[in-house]
Short mmCIF file of C-alpha atoms in Angstrom, two decimals:
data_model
loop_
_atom_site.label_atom_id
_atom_site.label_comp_id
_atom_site.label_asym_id
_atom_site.label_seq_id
_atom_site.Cartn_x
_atom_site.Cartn_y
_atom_site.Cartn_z
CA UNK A 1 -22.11 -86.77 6.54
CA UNK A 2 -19.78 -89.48 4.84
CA UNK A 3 -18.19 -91.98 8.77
CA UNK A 4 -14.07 -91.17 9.08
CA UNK A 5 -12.43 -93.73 9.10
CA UNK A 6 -8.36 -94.66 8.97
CA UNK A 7 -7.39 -97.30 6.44
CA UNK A 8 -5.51 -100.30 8.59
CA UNK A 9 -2.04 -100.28 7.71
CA UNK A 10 -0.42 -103.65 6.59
CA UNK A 11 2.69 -104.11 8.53
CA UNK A 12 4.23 -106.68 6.38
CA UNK A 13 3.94 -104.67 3.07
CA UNK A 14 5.47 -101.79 5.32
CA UNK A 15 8.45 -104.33 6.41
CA UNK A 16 8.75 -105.14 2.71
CA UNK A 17 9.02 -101.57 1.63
CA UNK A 18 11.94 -100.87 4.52
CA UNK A 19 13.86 -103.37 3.38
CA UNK A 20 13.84 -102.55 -0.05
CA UNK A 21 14.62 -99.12 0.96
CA UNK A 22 17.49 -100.14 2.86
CA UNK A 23 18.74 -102.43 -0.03
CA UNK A 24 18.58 -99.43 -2.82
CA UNK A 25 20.47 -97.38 0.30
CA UNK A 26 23.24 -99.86 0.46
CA UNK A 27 23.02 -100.45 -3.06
CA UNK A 28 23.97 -96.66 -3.40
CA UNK A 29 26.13 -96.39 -0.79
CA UNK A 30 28.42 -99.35 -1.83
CA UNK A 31 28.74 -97.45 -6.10
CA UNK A 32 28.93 -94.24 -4.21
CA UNK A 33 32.36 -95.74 -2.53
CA UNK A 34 33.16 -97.26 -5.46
CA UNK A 35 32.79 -93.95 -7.50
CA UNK A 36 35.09 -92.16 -5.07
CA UNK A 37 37.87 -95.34 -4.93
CA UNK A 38 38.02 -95.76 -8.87
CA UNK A 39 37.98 -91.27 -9.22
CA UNK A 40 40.66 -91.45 -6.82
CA UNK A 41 42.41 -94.35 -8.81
CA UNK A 42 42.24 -92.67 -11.87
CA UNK A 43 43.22 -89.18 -10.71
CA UNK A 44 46.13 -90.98 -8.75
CA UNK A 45 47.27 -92.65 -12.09
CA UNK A 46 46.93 -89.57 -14.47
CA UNK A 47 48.02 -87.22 -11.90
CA UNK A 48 51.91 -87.31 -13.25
CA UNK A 49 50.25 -86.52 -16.32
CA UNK A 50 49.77 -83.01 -15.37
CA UNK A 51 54.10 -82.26 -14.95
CA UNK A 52 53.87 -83.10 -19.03
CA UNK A 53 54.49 -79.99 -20.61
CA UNK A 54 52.05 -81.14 -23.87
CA UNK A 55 49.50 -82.14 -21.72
CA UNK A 56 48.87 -79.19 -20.10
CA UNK A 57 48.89 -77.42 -23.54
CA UNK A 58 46.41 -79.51 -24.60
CA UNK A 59 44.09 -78.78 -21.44
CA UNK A 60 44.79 -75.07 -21.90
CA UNK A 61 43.66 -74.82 -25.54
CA UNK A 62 40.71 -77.03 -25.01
CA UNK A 63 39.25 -74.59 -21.92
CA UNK A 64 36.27 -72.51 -22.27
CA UNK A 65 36.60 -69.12 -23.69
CA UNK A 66 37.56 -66.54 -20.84
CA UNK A 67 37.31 -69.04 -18.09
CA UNK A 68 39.23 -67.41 -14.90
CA UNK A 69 40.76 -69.86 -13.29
CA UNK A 70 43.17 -70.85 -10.35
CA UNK A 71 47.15 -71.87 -10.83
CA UNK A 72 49.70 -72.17 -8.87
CA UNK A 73 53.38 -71.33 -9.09
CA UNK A 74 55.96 -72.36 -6.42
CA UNK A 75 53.52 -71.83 -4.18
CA UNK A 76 51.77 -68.65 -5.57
CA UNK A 77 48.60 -68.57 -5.87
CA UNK A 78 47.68 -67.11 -9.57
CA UNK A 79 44.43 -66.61 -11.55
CA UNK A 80 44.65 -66.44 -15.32
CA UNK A 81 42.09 -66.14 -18.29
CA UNK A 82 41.67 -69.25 -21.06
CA UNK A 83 40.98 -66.65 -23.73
CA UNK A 84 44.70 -64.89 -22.81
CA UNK A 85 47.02 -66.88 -25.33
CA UNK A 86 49.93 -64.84 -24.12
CA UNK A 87 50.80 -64.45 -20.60
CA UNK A 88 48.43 -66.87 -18.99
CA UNK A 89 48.95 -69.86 -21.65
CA UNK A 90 53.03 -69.43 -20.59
CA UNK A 91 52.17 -69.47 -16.83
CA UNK A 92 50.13 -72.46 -17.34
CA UNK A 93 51.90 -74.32 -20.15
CA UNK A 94 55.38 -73.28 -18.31
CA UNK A 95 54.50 -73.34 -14.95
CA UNK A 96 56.48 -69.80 -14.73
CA UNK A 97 55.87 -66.79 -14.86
CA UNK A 98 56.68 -64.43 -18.01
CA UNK A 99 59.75 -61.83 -17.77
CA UNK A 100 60.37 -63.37 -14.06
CA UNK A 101 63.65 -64.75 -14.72
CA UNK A 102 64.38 -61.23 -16.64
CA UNK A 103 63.37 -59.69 -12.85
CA UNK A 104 65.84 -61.70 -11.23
CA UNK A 105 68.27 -60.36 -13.63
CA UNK A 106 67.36 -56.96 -13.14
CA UNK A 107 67.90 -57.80 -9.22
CA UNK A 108 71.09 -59.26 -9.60
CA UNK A 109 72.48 -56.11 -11.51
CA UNK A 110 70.91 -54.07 -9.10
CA UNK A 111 72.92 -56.22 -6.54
CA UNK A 112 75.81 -56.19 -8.64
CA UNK A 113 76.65 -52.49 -8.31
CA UNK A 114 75.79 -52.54 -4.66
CA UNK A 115 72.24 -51.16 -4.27
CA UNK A 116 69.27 -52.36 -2.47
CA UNK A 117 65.97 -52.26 -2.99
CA UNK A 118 63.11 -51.40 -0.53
CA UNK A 119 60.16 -50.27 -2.98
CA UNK A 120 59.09 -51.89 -5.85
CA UNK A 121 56.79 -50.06 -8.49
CA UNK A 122 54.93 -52.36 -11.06
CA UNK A 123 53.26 -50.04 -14.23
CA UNK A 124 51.45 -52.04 -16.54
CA UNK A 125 51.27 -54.84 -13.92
CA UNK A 126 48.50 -57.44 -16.22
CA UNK A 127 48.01 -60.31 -13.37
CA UNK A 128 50.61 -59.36 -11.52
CA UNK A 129 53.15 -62.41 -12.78
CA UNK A 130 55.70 -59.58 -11.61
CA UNK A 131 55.33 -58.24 -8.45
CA UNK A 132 53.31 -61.12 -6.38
CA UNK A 133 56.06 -63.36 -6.88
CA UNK A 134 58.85 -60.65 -6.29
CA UNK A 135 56.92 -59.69 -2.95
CA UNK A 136 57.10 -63.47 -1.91
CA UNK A 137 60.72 -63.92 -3.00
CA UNK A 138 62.05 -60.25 -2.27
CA UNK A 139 60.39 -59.29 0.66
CA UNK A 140 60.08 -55.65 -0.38
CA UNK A 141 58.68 -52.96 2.16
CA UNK A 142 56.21 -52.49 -0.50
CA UNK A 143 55.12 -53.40 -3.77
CA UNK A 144 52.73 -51.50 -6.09
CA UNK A 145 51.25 -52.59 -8.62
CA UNK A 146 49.24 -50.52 -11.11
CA UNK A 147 46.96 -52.07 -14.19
CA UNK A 148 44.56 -49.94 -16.36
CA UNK A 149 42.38 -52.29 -18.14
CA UNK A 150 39.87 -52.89 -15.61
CA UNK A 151 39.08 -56.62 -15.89
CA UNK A 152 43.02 -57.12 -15.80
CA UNK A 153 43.27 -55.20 -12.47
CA UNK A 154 39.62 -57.48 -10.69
CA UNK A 155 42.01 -60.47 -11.65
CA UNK A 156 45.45 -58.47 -10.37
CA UNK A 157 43.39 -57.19 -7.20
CA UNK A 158 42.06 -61.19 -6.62
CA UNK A 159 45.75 -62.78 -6.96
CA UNK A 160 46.87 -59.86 -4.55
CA UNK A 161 44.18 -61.07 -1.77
CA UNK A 162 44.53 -64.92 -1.91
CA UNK A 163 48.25 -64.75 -1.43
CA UNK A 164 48.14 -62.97 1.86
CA UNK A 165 50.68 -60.62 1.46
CA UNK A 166 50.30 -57.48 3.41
CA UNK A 167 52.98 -55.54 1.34
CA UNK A 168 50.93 -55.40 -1.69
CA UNK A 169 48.76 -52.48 -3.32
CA UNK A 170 47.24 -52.35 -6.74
CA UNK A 171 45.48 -49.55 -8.81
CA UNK A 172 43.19 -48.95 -11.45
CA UNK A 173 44.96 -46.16 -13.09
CA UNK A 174 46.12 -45.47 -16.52
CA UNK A 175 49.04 -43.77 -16.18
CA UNK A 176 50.98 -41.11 -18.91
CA UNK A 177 52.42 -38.39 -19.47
CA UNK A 178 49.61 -35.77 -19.28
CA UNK A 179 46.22 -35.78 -18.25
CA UNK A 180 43.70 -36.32 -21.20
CA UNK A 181 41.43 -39.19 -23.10
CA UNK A 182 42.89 -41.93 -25.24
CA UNK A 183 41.81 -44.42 -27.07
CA UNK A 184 42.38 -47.48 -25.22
CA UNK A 185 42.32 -51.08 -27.22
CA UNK A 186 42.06 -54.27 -25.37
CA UNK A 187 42.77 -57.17 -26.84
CA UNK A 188 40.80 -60.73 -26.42
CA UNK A 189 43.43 -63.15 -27.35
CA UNK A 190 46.09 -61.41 -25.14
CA UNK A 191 44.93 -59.29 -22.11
CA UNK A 192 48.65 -57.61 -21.90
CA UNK A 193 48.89 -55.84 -25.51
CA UNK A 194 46.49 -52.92 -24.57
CA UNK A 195 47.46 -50.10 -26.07
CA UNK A 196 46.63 -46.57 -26.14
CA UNK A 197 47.03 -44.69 -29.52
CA UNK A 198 44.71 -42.19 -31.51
CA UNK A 199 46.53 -42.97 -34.70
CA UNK A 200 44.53 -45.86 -36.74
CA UNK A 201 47.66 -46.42 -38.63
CA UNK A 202 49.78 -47.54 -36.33
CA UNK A 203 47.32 -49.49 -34.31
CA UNK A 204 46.57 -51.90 -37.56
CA UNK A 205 49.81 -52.06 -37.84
CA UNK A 206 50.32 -53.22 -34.79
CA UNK A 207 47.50 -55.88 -34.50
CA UNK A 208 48.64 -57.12 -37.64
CA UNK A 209 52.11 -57.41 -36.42
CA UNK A 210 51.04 -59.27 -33.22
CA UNK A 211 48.07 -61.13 -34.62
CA UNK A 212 45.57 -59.36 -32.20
CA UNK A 213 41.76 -59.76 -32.08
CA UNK A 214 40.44 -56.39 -30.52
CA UNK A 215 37.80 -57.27 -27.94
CA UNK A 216 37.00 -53.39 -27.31
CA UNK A 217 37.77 -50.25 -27.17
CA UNK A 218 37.47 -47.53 -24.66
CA UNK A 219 38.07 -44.05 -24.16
CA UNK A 220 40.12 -43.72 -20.90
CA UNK A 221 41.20 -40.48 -18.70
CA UNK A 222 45.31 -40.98 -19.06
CA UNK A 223 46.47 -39.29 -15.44
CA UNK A 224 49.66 -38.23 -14.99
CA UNK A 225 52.52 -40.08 -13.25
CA UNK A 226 53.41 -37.35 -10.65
CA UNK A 227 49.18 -36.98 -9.30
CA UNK A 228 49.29 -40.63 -8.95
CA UNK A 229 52.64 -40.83 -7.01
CA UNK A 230 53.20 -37.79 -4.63
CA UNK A 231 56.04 -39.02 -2.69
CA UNK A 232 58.65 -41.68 -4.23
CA UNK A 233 60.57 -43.15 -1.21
CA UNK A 234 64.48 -44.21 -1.37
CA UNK A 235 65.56 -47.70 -2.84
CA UNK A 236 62.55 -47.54 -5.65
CA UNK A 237 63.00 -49.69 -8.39
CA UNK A 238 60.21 -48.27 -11.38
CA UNK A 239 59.38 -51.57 -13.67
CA UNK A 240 57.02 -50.18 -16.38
CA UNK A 241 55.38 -52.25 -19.30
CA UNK A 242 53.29 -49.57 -21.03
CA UNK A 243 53.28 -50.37 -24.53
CA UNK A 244 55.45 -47.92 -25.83
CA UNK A 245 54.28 -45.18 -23.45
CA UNK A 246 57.67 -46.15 -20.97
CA UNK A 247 60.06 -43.34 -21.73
CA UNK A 248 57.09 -40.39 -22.19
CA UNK A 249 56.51 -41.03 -18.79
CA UNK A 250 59.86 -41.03 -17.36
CA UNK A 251 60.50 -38.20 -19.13
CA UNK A 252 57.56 -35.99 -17.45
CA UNK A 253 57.68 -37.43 -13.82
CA UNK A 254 60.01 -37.06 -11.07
CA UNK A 255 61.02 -40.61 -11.18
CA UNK A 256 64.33 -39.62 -12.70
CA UNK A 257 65.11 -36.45 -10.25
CA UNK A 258 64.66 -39.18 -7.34
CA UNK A 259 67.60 -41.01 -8.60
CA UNK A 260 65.25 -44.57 -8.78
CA UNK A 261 66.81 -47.29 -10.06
CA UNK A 262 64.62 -48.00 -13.81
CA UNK A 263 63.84 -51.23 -15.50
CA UNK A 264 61.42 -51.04 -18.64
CA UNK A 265 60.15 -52.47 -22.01
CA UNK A 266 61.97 -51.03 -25.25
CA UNK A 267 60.72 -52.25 -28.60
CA UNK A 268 61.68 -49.99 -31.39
CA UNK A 269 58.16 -51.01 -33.07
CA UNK A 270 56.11 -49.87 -30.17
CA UNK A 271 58.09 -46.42 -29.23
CA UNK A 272 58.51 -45.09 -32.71
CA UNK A 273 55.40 -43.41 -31.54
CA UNK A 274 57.53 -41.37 -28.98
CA UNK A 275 60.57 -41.83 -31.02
CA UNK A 276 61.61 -38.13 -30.27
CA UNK A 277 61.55 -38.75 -26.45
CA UNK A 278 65.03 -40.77 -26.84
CA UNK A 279 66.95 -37.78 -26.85
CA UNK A 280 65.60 -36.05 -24.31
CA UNK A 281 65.66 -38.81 -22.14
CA UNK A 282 69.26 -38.96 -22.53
CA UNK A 283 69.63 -35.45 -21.64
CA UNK A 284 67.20 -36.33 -18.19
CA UNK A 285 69.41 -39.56 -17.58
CA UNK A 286 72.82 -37.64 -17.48
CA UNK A 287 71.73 -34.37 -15.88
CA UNK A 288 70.44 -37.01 -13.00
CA UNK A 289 73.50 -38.34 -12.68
CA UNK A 290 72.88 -41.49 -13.79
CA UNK A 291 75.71 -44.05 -15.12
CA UNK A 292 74.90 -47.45 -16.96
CA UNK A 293 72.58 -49.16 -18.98
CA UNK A 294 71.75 -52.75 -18.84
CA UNK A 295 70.23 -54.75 -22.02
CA UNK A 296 69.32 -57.69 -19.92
CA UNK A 297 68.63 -59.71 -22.66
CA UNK A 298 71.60 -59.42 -24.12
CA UNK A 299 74.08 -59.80 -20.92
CA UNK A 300 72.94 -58.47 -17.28
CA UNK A 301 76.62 -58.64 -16.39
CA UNK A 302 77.80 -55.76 -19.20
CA UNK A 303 76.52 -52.15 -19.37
CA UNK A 304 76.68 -49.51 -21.52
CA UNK A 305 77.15 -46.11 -22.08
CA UNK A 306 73.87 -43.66 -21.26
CA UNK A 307 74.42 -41.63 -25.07
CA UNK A 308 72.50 -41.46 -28.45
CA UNK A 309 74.69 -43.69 -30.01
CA UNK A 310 73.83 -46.64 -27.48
CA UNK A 311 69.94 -46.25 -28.42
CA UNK A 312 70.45 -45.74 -31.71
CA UNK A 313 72.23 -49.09 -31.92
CA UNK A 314 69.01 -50.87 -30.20
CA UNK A 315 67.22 -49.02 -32.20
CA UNK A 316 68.74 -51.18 -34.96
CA UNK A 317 69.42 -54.34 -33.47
CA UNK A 318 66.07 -54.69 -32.55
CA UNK A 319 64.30 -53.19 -34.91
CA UNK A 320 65.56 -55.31 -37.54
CA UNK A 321 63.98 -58.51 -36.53
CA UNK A 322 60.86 -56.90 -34.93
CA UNK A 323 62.04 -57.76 -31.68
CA UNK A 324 62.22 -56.04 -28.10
CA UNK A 325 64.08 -55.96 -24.96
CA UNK A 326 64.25 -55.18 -21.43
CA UNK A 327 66.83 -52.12 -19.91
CA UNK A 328 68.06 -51.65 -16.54
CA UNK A 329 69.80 -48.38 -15.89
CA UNK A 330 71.35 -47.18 -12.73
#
């Protein structure tokens, strides 16, 4: 059996090593500080940078595809996706969000004719660029907030949470006029253009017409408006983006017979799918009792008469340019 023995350690190499040791320790320490001086320097000096409208284009269209990322807006807290060149390249780009200033003229009609609202119902809410910053600036009782593409409503449900607000609620729910399955496109390049539509005509059509790439496409249970929404409270006010599908569902839920105050999407391209519903929404609109419309692109301060004739003229005005608009009617 081989003696143990312990090999005699040579305190001077040892001394040696320690102070090299420390050396390569302050060594790092001292470019570790001046890593975080000059990053702080440079960040400090670019930072203005960021408030340039073309720079922050530039950032946006150089981002990974569908990246979800954080913004903020006058102190809202806001996800968005890279790969939505719509919606989310405005909030960014803009620093605002989309239709928001067409809101606040919706509000200020509402105002205007001396109503009030308590209850706000967002259909077809995307992100929620609508209703989070209404519930901050507002202070509704409640806001609602319903998205069917199901990616869209993760992102909607996330931007709901990190602002804090206690009046919010959001939905997965595809809402219509009847209960049944639809074809249900979403689109890559712009997460807000989903569309339902069994008719392969009109839905080249329409991604021609809005230069859409379709990222997939589902079959979804539509559910109808009135088994979603059993109870609709005083001082609603209904805002519904649904790609066409707006007046088909006022027409076939009680929002009407509740007397709600109504702001929604009308694009002659989009609706000539449900062009026959203009009529009888007409018919729903005076038999409720209700009195104005608003164009509130054209001047929130000036309605018009609730007839035929007055949709049939924005029918035509914008139709012919391929254009939409927004309508308020009380």
């Amino acid at each position: 059996m081989g003696k143990m023995g312990f090999k005699k350690i040579d305190m001077e190499i040892v001394k040696i090593k320690l102070k090299k040791s420390n050396l390569l320790m302050k060594i790092y320490l001292i470019l570790n500080n001046l890593f975080f001086k000059v990053f702080s320097i440079i960040k400090t000096t670019f930072r203005p940078l960021g408030k340039l409208r073309i720079i922050r284009y530039l950032i946006f269209a150089f981002l990974p595809d569908n990246k979800i990322f954080q913004t903020e807006i006058n102190g809202v807290k806001f996800f968005i996706n890279s790969s939505d060149n719509v919606n989310s390249k405005k909030i960014f780009v803009n620093k605002k969000f989309p239709q928001y200033e067409i809101f606040n003229n919706c509000m200020k009609t509402i105002e205007m004719n001396g109503l009030k609202v308590d209850h706000f119902y967002d259909i077809g809410a995307h992100y929620g660029n609508i209703g989070i910053p209404a519930s901050v600036e507002y202070n509704f009782k409640s806001v609602h907030m319903y998205e069917p593409d199901l990616q869209n409503y993760e992102i909607l449900s996330i931007n709901s949470l990190i602002n804090n607000r206690s009046n919010l609620f959001t939905y997965n729910y595809l809402i219509g006029d009847k209960e049944e399955i639809s074809k249900f496109y979403i689109f890559k390049n712009n997460t807000a253009a989903s569309i339902i539509s069994n008719n392969e005509q009109f839905i080249n059509k329409y991604i021609k017409l809005n230069n859409l790439e379709i990222d997939e496409v589902q079959s979804l249970k539509q559910v109808n408006f009135d088994d979603v929404i059993n109870v609709v409270p005083e001082n609603s006010l209904f805002w519904l983006f649904c790609q066409g599908e707006e007046i088909v569902i006022l027409n076939s839920s009680k929002i009407l017979e509740q007397k709600s105050i109504i702001c929604f999407h009308y694009s002659p391209l989009i609706n000539s799918k449900s062009s026959s519903q203009e009529e009888l929404l007409v018919e729903n609109l005076i038999e409720n009792n209700y009195k104005k419309i608003y164009d509130l692109k054209e001047n929130h301060n000036v309605s018009k008469e609730i007839s035929v004739n007055t949709f049939q003229n924005l029918n035509e005005k914008y139709k012919s340019n391929g254009s939409h608009t927004i309508l308020t009617i009380i």
